[in-house]
Coordinates of C-alpha atoms in Angstrom, one line a residue:
Chain A
X20 CA -14.7 97.7 -26.6
X21 CA -15.4 94.3 -28.1
X22 CA -16.4 91.7 -25.7
X23 CA -16.0 87.8 -26.0
X24 CA -17.0 84.8 -24.0
X25 CA -13.8 83.1 -24.0
X26 CA -14.1 80.3 -21.2
X27 CA -16.7 78.7 -18.7
X28 CA -14.5 76.5 -16.8
X29 CA -16.9 74.1 -14.8
X30 CA -15.5 73.8 -11.0
X31 CA -16.9 70.3 -9.7
X32 CA -16.9 68.6 -6.5
X33 CA -16.4 69.4 -2.7
X34 CA -16.4 72.7 -2.0
X35 CA -18.2 73.6 -5.5
X36 CA -21.0 71.3 -4.9
X37 CA -23.1 74.3 -3.2
X38 CA -22.3 76.4 -6.4
X39 CA -20.0 78.9 -4.6
X40 CA -16.2 79.5 -5.4
X41 CA -13.6 80.2 -2.7
X42 CA -11.9 83.2 -2.7
X43 CA -8.8 81.2 -2.7
X44 CA -9.8 79.8 -6.1
X45 CA -10.0 82.9 -7.8
X46 CA -5.9 83.1 -7.6
X47 CA -6.2 79.9 -9.7
X48 CA -8.7 81.8 -12.4
X49 CA -6.3 85.2 -12.2
X50 CA -3.7 82.7 -13.6
X51 CA -5.6 82.2 -17.1
X52 CA -5.0 85.8 -17.8
X53 CA -1.1 85.1 -18.2
X54 CA -1.4 81.8 -19.3
X55 CA -3.8 82.5 -22.6
X56 CA -1.7 85.5 -23.5
X57 CA 1.0 83.5 -23.5
X58 CA -0.6 80.9 -25.4
X59 CA -1.9 83.6 -28.0
X60 CA 1.7 84.8 -28.3
X61 CA 3.4 81.4 -28.7
X62 CA 0.4 80.8 -31.5
X63 CA 1.4 84.2 -32.9
X64 CA 4.9 82.9 -33.0
X65 CA 4.2 79.7 -34.7
X66 CA 2.3 81.3 -37.4
X67 CA 5.0 83.6 -38.0
X68 CA 8.2 82.2 -37.9
X69 CA 9.9 84.7 -39.8
X70 CA 9.3 87.2 -36.8
X71 CA 11.5 86.8 -33.6
X72 CA 8.8 88.9 -31.8
X73 CA 5.6 89.3 -31.4
X74 CA 4.1 93.0 -32.3
X75 CA 4.7 95.7 -30.1
X76 CA 2.2 96.3 -27.2
X77 CA 0.7 92.4 -28.1
X78 CA -2.1 91.6 -25.9
X79 CA -1.6 94.8 -24.2
X80 CA -5.1 95.9 -24.7
X81 CA -6.5 92.7 -23.7
X82 CA -8.0 91.9 -20.5
X83 CA -9.7 88.7 -19.0
X84 CA -12.7 89.5 -16.6
X85 CA -14.8 87.2 -14.7
X86 CA -18.2 88.0 -16.2
X87 CA -20.5 86.2 -13.9
X88 CA -21.2 82.7 -11.9
X89 CA -23.1 80.3 -13.9
X90 CA -25.0 77.5 -12.2
X91 CA -24.0 74.1 -12.4
X92 CA -21.5 73.6 -9.9
X93 CA -19.7 76.4 -10.1
X94 CA -19.1 78.0 -14.0
X95 CA -17.0 81.3 -13.3
X96 CA -17.9 83.2 -17.1
X97 CA -14.5 84.5 -18.6
X98 CA -14.4 86.6 -20.5
X99 CA -12.1 88.5 -22.9
X100 CA -12.0 92.2 -23.4
X101 CA -10.4 93.6 -26.6
X102 CA -9.9 97.4 -25.4
X103 CA -9.0 98.7 -28.5
X104 CA -11.7 98.6 -31.0
X105 CA -9.8 97.2 -33.4
X106 CA -7.0 95.0 -32.9
X107 CA -4.7 94.1 -35.7
X108 CA -1.0 92.3 -35.9
X109 CA 1.4 92.2 -38.1
X110 CA 0.4 91.6 -42.2
X111 CA -3.3 92.4 -41.0
X112 CA -4.0 89.6 -39.1
X113 CA -6.1 90.1 -36.0
X114 CA -4.5 89.2 -32.8
X115 CA -7.7 88.2 -31.3
X116 CA -8.0 85.4 -32.8
X117 CA -5.1 83.8 -31.3
X118 CA -6.5 85.0 -27.8
X119 CA -9.7 83.0 -28.9
X120 CA -8.2 79.7 -30.2
X121 CA -5.9 79.7 -27.1
X122 CA -8.3 77.7 -25.1
X123 CA -8.7 74.7 -27.6
X124 CA -5.1 74.6 -26.9
X125 CA -5.2 74.4 -23.2
X126 CA -8.0 72.0 -24.0
X127 CA -6.0 69.5 -25.7
X128 CA -3.1 69.5 -23.7
X129 CA -5.1 68.9 -20.9
X130 CA -7.1 65.8 -22.9
X131 CA -3.6 64.3 -24.0
X132 CA -1.6 64.0 -20.5
X133 CA -4.9 62.7 -19.0
X134 CA -4.6 60.2 -21.9
X135 CA -0.6 59.5 -21.7
X136 CA 0.1 61.6 -24.3
X137 CA 2.3 64.6 -24.6
X138 CA 0.9 67.4 -24.1
X139 CA 3.6 69.3 -25.6
X140 CA 2.4 68.9 -28.9
X141 CA -0.4 71.1 -28.0
X142 CA 1.6 73.4 -25.8
X143 CA 5.2 74.8 -25.8
X144 CA 6.7 73.4 -21.9
X145 CA 7.0 77.1 -20.7
X146 CA 3.4 77.4 -21.0
X147 CA 2.9 74.5 -19.4
X148 CA 4.6 75.7 -16.4
X149 CA 1.6 77.8 -15.6
X150 CA -0.1 74.9 -14.5
X151 CA 2.1 75.6 -11.0
X152 CA 0.0 78.8 -10.5
X153 CA -3.8 77.4 -12.1
X154 CA -5.7 74.8 -10.2
X155 CA -2.7 75.1 -7.4
X156 CA -5.8 75.6 -4.6
X157 CA -7.5 72.6 -5.8
X158 CA -8.4 70.0 -3.7
X159 CA -7.8 66.3 -4.0
X160 CA -11.9 65.5 -4.7
X161 CA -12.6 68.7 -6.9
X162 CA -12.1 69.7 -10.6
X163 CA -12.2 71.5 -13.4
X164 CA -14.2 70.5 -16.7
X165 CA -13.6 72.4 -19.9
X166 CA -15.6 72.3 -22.8
X167 CA -14.9 73.6 -26.2
X168 CA -16.7 74.5 -29.5
X169 CA -17.0 71.3 -31.5
X170 CA -16.9 68.9 -28.5
X171 CA -19.7 67.1 -26.4
X172 CA -16.9 65.3 -23.8
X173 CA -15.6 67.7 -21.3
X174 CA -12.1 66.9 -20.5
X175 CA -11.4 66.7 -16.7
X176 CA -8.7 68.9 -14.9
X177 CA -8.0 68.1 -11.0
X178 CA -4.8 67.9 -9.1
X179 CA -2.9 64.4 -11.3
X180 CA -3.3 66.2 -14.9
X181 CA -2.0 69.5 -13.2
X182 CA 1.2 67.4 -11.6
X183 CA 1.4 65.4 -14.8
X184 CA 1.2 69.0 -16.5
X185 CA 3.9 70.5 -14.3
X186 CA 6.2 67.3 -14.9
X187 CA 6.2 68.0 -18.9
X188 CA 7.0 71.3 -18.5
X189 CA 10.5 73.2 -18.0
X190 CA 9.8 73.4 -14.4
X191 CA 11.7 71.6 -12.0
X192 CA 9.9 72.3 -8.7
X193 CA 6.5 72.7 -8.0
X194 CA 4.8 74.7 -5.6
X195 CA 1.3 73.4 -3.9
X196 CA -0.8 74.6 -1.3
X197 CA 0.4 73.1 2.0
X198 CA -0.4 72.3 5.3
X199 CA 2.9 71.5 7.6
X200 CA 3.2 70.8 11.2
X201 CA 6.6 71.2 12.6
X202 CA 8.3 73.3 15.5
X203 CA 9.5 77.0 14.9
X204 CA 13.3 76.3 16.1
X205 CA 14.9 80.1 14.6
X206 CA 13.2 83.3 14.3
X207 CA 15.0 86.5 13.6
X208 CA 12.5 89.8 13.8
X209 CA 15.4 91.6 12.5
X210 CA 15.0 89.7 9.0
X211 CA 11.3 88.8 9.0
X212 CA 12.3 85.2 8.9
X213 CA 11.8 82.1 10.7
X214 CA 12.9 78.3 10.4
X215 CA 9.7 75.6 10.7
X216 CA 11.2 72.2 11.6
X217 CA 9.4 69.1 10.6
X218 CA 9.0 65.6 12.5
X219 CA 12.2 64.5 10.2
X220 CA 14.3 67.5 10.7
X221 CA 14.0 68.7 8.0
X222 CA 14.3 72.4 8.2
X223 CA 12.3 75.2 6.1
X224 CA 13.0 78.9 5.9
X225 CA 10.1 81.0 5.3
X226 CA 9.3 84.9 5.5
X227 CA 8.0 85.8 8.8
X228 CA 4.6 88.3 8.1
X229 CA 3.5 90.6 10.5
X230 CA 0.2 89.3 10.7
X231 CA 1.9 86.2 11.9
X232 CA 4.9 87.4 14.7
X233 CA 2.8 86.7 17.6
X234 CA 2.4 82.9 16.5
X235 CA 5.6 82.1 15.6
X236 CA 7.2 84.2 18.7
X237 CA 5.2 82.2 21.2
X238 CA 5.9 78.8 19.2
X239 CA 9.5 79.7 19.3
X240 CA 9.6 80.6 22.8
X241 CA 7.7 76.8 23.2
X242 CA 10.4 74.9 21.1
X243 CA 12.4 72.7 24.1
X244 CA 8.6 72.1 25.8
X245 CA 7.8 70.6 22.2
X246 CA 5.1 73.6 21.1
X247 CA 4.2 72.6 17.6
X248 CA 2.5 74.8 15.0
X249 CA 0.3 74.0 11.8
X250 CA 1.2 76.4 9.1
X251 CA -0.4 76.7 5.9
X252 CA 0.2 78.7 3.1
X253 CA 2.3 77.7 -0.6
X254 CA 6.0 75.4 -0.6
X255 CA 7.7 74.3 -2.8
X256 CA 8.6 70.7 -3.9
X257 CA 11.0 68.7 -5.8
X258 CA 10.4 66.5 -8.3
X259 CA 9.7 63.6 -6.0
X260 CA 7.0 65.3 -3.9
X261 CA 9.6 66.3 -1.2
X262 CA 8.8 70.3 0.3
X263 CA 11.8 71.6 -0.1
X264 CA 10.9 75.9 1.0
X265 CA 7.7 78.0 1.8
X266 CA 6.9 80.5 -0.5
X267 CA 4.1 82.0 1.0
X268 CA 2.8 81.5 4.6
X269 CA -0.8 82.4 5.0
X270 CA -1.8 81.2 9.1
X271 CA 0.3 79.8 11.5
X272 CA -1.8 78.0 14.3
X273 CA -0.3 77.1 17.6
X274 CA -1.2 73.3 18.2
X275 CA -3.1 71.1 20.9
X276 CA -0.6 68.1 21.4
X277 CA -3.1 65.8 20.6
X278 CA -3.8 67.7 17.4
X279 CA -5.3 64.8 15.1
X280 CA -2.9 65.7 12.6
X281 CA 0.1 66.3 14.4
X282 CA -0.1 62.6 16.0
X283 CA -0.5 61.1 12.8
X284 CA 2.4 62.7 11.7
X285 CA 4.2 61.0 14.6
X286 CA 3.0 57.4 12.8
X287 CA 4.5 58.5 9.7
X288 CA 8.0 58.1 11.1
X289 CA 7.7 54.7 11.7
X290 CA 9.7 52.2 9.8
X291 CA 8.7 48.5 9.6
X292 CA 10.3 46.7 12.9
X293 CA 9.7 49.9 14.6
X294 CA 8.5 47.3 17.7
X295 CA 12.2 45.9 18.8
X296 CA 12.2 44.5 14.9
X297 CA 8.7 43.5 14.8
X298 CA 5.9 45.2 13.9
X299 CA 4.5 46.6 10.6
X300 CA 4.5 50.3 9.8
X301 CA 1.3 52.0 9.1
X302 CA 1.1 53.0 5.7
X303 CA 1.4 56.9 4.2
X304 CA -1.8 56.5 2.4
X305 CA -3.2 55.0 5.3
X306 CA -2.0 57.8 7.5
X307 CA -3.5 60.4 4.7
X308 CA -6.9 58.6 4.7
X309 CA -7.6 58.6 8.7
X310 CA -6.1 62.2 8.8
X311 CA -8.7 63.1 6.3
X312 CA -11.5 61.0 7.7
X313 CA -11.1 62.5 11.1
X314 CA -10.9 66.5 9.8
X315 CA -14.0 65.5 7.8
X316 CA -15.7 63.4 10.1
X317 CA -15.0 63.8 13.3
X318 CA -15.9 67.7 14.7
X319 CA -13.3 69.9 16.2
X320 CA -15.3 69.7 19.2
X321 CA -14.9 66.2 19.8
X322 CA -12.8 64.8 22.6
X323 CA -9.5 64.0 20.4
X324 CA -8.5 60.1 20.8
X325 CA -4.7 59.5 21.6
X326 CA -3.3 57.7 18.5
X327 CA -0.9 54.4 19.0
X328 CA 0.6 52.1 16.1
X329 CA -0.1 48.6 16.3
X330 CA 1.6 45.9 15.6
X331 CA 0.1 44.5 12.7
X332 CA 0.7 47.8 10.7
X333 CA -2.8 49.6 11.8
X334 CA -3.9 52.7 14.5
X335 CA -5.8 52.2 17.6
X336 CA -7.4 55.5 19.3
X337 CA -7.9 55.6 22.8
X338 CA -10.0 57.6 24.5
X339 CA -11.2 58.1 28.6
X340 CA -14.1 59.5 29.5
X341 CA -14.1 59.2 33.1
X342 CA -13.9 55.3 33.7
X343 CA -14.9 54.7 30.2
X344 CA -12.0 53.1 28.4
X345 CA -12.9 53.1 24.9
X346 CA -10.6 52.0 22.0
X347 CA -11.1 52.0 18.3
X348 CA -8.9 49.7 16.4
X349 CA -8.2 50.9 12.9
X350 CA -7.8 48.9 9.7
X351 CA -6.3 51.2 7.6
X352 CA -6.5 49.2 4.5
X353 CA -10.2 47.9 5.0
X354 CA -10.5 51.4 6.2
X355 CA -12.6 49.1 9.0
X356 CA -13.0 49.9 12.8
X357 CA -13.4 47.4 15.9
X358 CA -14.9 49.3 18.6
X359 CA -14.7 48.4 22.3
X360 CA -15.7 50.6 25.2
X361 CA -15.4 49.2 28.7
X362 CA -16.8 50.6 32.3
X363 CA -13.7 49.8 34.5
X364 CA -15.4 50.1 37.3
X365 CA -18.3 46.8 36.4
X366 CA -17.7 43.3 35.2
X367 CA -20.5 43.3 32.8
X368 CA -20.4 46.9 31.0
X369 CA -18.9 46.4 27.7
X370 CA -20.1 47.6 24.3
X371 CA -18.1 46.0 21.1
X372 CA -19.1 46.4 17.3
X373 CA -17.3 46.0 14.1
X374 CA -17.3 49.5 12.0
X375 CA -17.1 50.4 8.6
X376 CA -15.6 53.7 8.8
X377 CA -17.0 54.5 4.9
X378 CA -20.4 54.2 5.8
X379 CA -23.1 55.7 8.0
X380 CA -21.3 53.6 11.0
X381 CA -18.8 56.8 11.3
X382 CA -22.2 58.8 12.4
X383 CA -22.6 56.2 14.8
X384 CA -18.9 56.5 16.2
X385 CA -19.3 60.5 16.3
X386 CA -22.8 60.4 18.3
X387 CA -21.5 57.6 20.8
X388 CA -18.6 59.9 21.5
X389 CA -20.9 62.8 22.0
X390 CA -22.8 60.6 24.5
X391 CA -19.7 59.2 26.4
X392 CA -18.4 62.8 26.3
X393 CA -21.6 64.2 27.4
X394 CA -22.2 61.6 30.7
X395 CA -18.6 62.6 31.7
X396 CA -19.7 65.8 32.3
X397 CA -23.3 64.7 33.8
Chain B
X29 CA 6.8 35.6 44.8
X30 CA 4.2 36.7 46.5
X31 CA 0.9 38.0 45.4
X32 CA 2.0 41.9 46.2
X33 CA 5.2 41.3 44.1
X34 CA 5.3 43.9 41.4
X35 CA 5.6 42.6 37.9
X36 CA 7.7 45.1 36.0
X37 CA 6.8 45.9 32.6
X38 CA 8.9 47.8 29.6
X39 CA 6.9 50.2 27.8
X40 CA 7.8 51.2 24.3
X41 CA 8.3 54.5 23.4
X42 CA 5.7 54.3 20.9
X43 CA 3.5 52.7 23.4
X44 CA 3.0 56.5 25.1
X45 CA 1.2 59.5 24.1
X46 CA 1.5 63.0 26.3
X47 CA 2.4 60.7 28.9
X48 CA -0.3 57.9 28.7
X49 CA 0.6 54.3 28.1
X50 CA -2.2 52.6 25.5
X51 CA -3.6 49.1 26.9
X52 CA -1.2 47.5 24.1
X53 CA 1.6 47.5 26.4
X54 CA -0.3 45.3 28.6
X55 CA -1.3 42.6 26.5
X56 CA 1.2 40.4 24.3
X57 CA 2.3 41.4 20.8
X58 CA 2.1 38.9 18.2
X59 CA 5.9 38.6 18.4
X60 CA 5.4 37.4 22.2
X61 CA 3.4 33.6 21.9
X62 CA 0.9 35.0 24.1
X63 CA 2.9 35.6 26.9
X64 CA 3.6 39.1 28.0
X65 CA 7.1 39.7 29.6
X66 CA 8.0 40.7 32.7
X67 CA 10.7 41.0 35.5
X68 CA 10.2 40.0 39.1
X69 CA 10.1 43.1 41.3
X70 CA 11.3 41.1 44.2
X71 CA 14.4 40.4 42.8
X72 CA 15.7 43.4 40.7
X73 CA 14.8 47.0 40.4
X74 CA 12.9 49.1 38.0
X75 CA 16.1 51.2 36.8
X76 CA 17.9 47.8 36.7
X77 CA 15.8 46.0 34.9
X78 CA 15.4 49.1 32.1
X79 CA 19.1 49.3 32.1
X80 CA 19.4 45.7 31.0
X81 CA 16.7 45.9 28.6
X82 CA 17.5 48.8 26.9
X83 CA 21.5 47.6 26.8
X84 CA 20.1 44.9 24.5
X85 CA 19.4 47.5 21.9
X86 CA 16.0 47.4 22.8
X87 CA 13.2 50.4 23.1
X88 CA 11.7 51.5 26.4
X89 CA 10.5 54.8 27.9
X90 CA 10.4 53.6 31.4
X91 CA 9.2 50.9 33.3
X92 CA 5.6 50.2 34.7
X93 CA 4.4 47.7 37.4
X94 CA 1.2 45.3 37.7
X95 CA 1.4 42.9 40.8
X96 CA 0.8 39.0 40.7
X97 CA -2.6 39.2 42.2
X98 CA -3.7 41.9 39.7
X99 CA -2.9 39.1 36.8
X100 CA -4.5 36.0 38.8
X101 CA -7.8 38.3 39.2
X102 CA -8.0 38.4 35.4
X103 CA -7.4 34.6 35.4
X104 CA -4.1 34.9 33.9
X105 CA -1.3 32.5 35.2
X106 CA 1.8 34.0 36.1
X107 CA 5.4 31.9 35.5
X108 CA 8.6 32.9 37.0
X109 CA 10.3 30.9 33.5
X110 CA 13.4 32.5 34.1
X111 CA 14.1 32.5 30.4
X112 CA 16.3 34.2 29.2
X113 CA 17.4 35.5 32.5
X114 CA 17.2 34.4 36.1
X115 CA 14.4 37.2 36.9
X116 CA 11.9 37.1 34.1
X117 CA 8.0 36.2 34.3
X118 CA 5.7 35.4 31.9
X119 CA 2.1 36.0 32.1
X120 CA 0.1 33.7 30.0
X121 CA -2.6 34.8 27.6
X122 CA -3.1 31.6 25.8
X123 CA -6.4 30.1 25.0
X124 CA -7.8 34.0 25.7
X125 CA -10.4 35.5 22.7
X126 CA -9.8 39.0 21.1
X127 CA -12.3 40.4 23.4
X128 CA -11.1 38.9 26.6
X129 CA -7.5 39.9 25.7
X130 CA -8.8 43.4 25.1
X131 CA -10.8 43.9 28.2
X132 CA -8.0 42.0 30.4
X133 CA -5.1 44.5 29.2
X134 CA -7.6 47.5 29.9
X135 CA -8.0 46.4 33.3
X136 CA -4.5 45.8 33.6
X137 CA -3.3 49.4 32.4
X138 CA -5.8 50.8 34.5
X139 CA -3.8 49.3 37.8
X140 CA -0.5 49.9 36.4
X141 CA -1.4 53.6 35.8
X142 CA -2.2 53.5 39.9
X143 CA 1.4 53.4 40.6
X144 CA 2.7 55.2 37.3
X145 CA 6.1 55.1 36.6
X146 CA 8.4 53.3 38.3
X147 CA 11.8 54.1 36.7
X148 CA 11.7 56.8 33.9
X149 CA 14.9 57.8 32.4

């Protein structure tokens, strides 16, 4: 058995900063087996234009394995194992060379797309379509750095690179990990399927896994009462990024009516002029940022606010802790918030503060909310 | 108008969340030139006020109310200006700072929440 260290992709940012690899990332890494073999086959055909097919059994004796996890953020070491003692392709050319050269083509294709060049100079379109699955679990603050022999500078692969590579591939659609919020408007226990209806009325069919049956049926029963769920899974999107169908359902959770994401989703539906012809709508980017900000900064145990749009295109969060009326007017572009607390039973118990939500002011905010909530219970 | 006269206020649907109205509904928006539009509750019923309002193509989830006394206790001038229709009343926020408007609108919302919805379709 012949073993060779093939790839040491360095996963950086977000969840990888603790030198750990989320299990879901292993699905991405597993795609490398098919991708590397496909690159090797393509390279073989390029080198042998007179042959229509690769030799029978090409790559059947090749297996990619995760050998270990090196430190330095999180570095899974992928080795290729040539199961046969001596692999030989047509005309005696070792197949293993094509496998060993494959990461270089991968490297150059990513580098090209990052630089605005055409990645198909390094990889064919059908191979680029593997990026649909490779990197799918990466979050926006995460990336993979690839290095190759002879280059000191790693090439960075993130969701932007991935989407551009898919756009250059033969695929007309792409899949992504998604979190979708909506109502269950149809459920068919016989066919094991259901329909998720999004805020804008779009209905997305999905298969109903047995593990999620109970949640789906409960949400289905509560459809008229406005019971919403959050679906986590994988969905196909069209070229404009719109979800067109659900591929995999991983989890379905019933949502509290004051769920932050659910409330902010509703604000996305507003257009300019929402206030009887006046009123600016919050931007989609701003709402994305605020949703993520709340999820990261405000613990789920904290009392959820009620969110309202403001005429100026911002978002206002309001809490009531007993007789303490609390509000935070959020400027989405500036990422600032104007805090105001008023004791409704007092003439002089009032608090105002301007907060920069990208700084430790956020910690002050969360702590203040905890104090007010605690005061309400006391 | 008497001190107890109810000033009917139309509540925009975006200003209601799970039945709770934001205090923004009780302060003028930038389009209102510092004047909060209401209807004189002694001269028009909440449902009729709602029908006239929404009949003009404007959005309202229903009607809540303040009293004249509550507004004047906050230092606000209540003016029955009969413009653009006879029952129209303006509550004047002119000259107030943002902080004052914030404080007053929270107090107004608190009062309005006691009587709640006078009409909701």
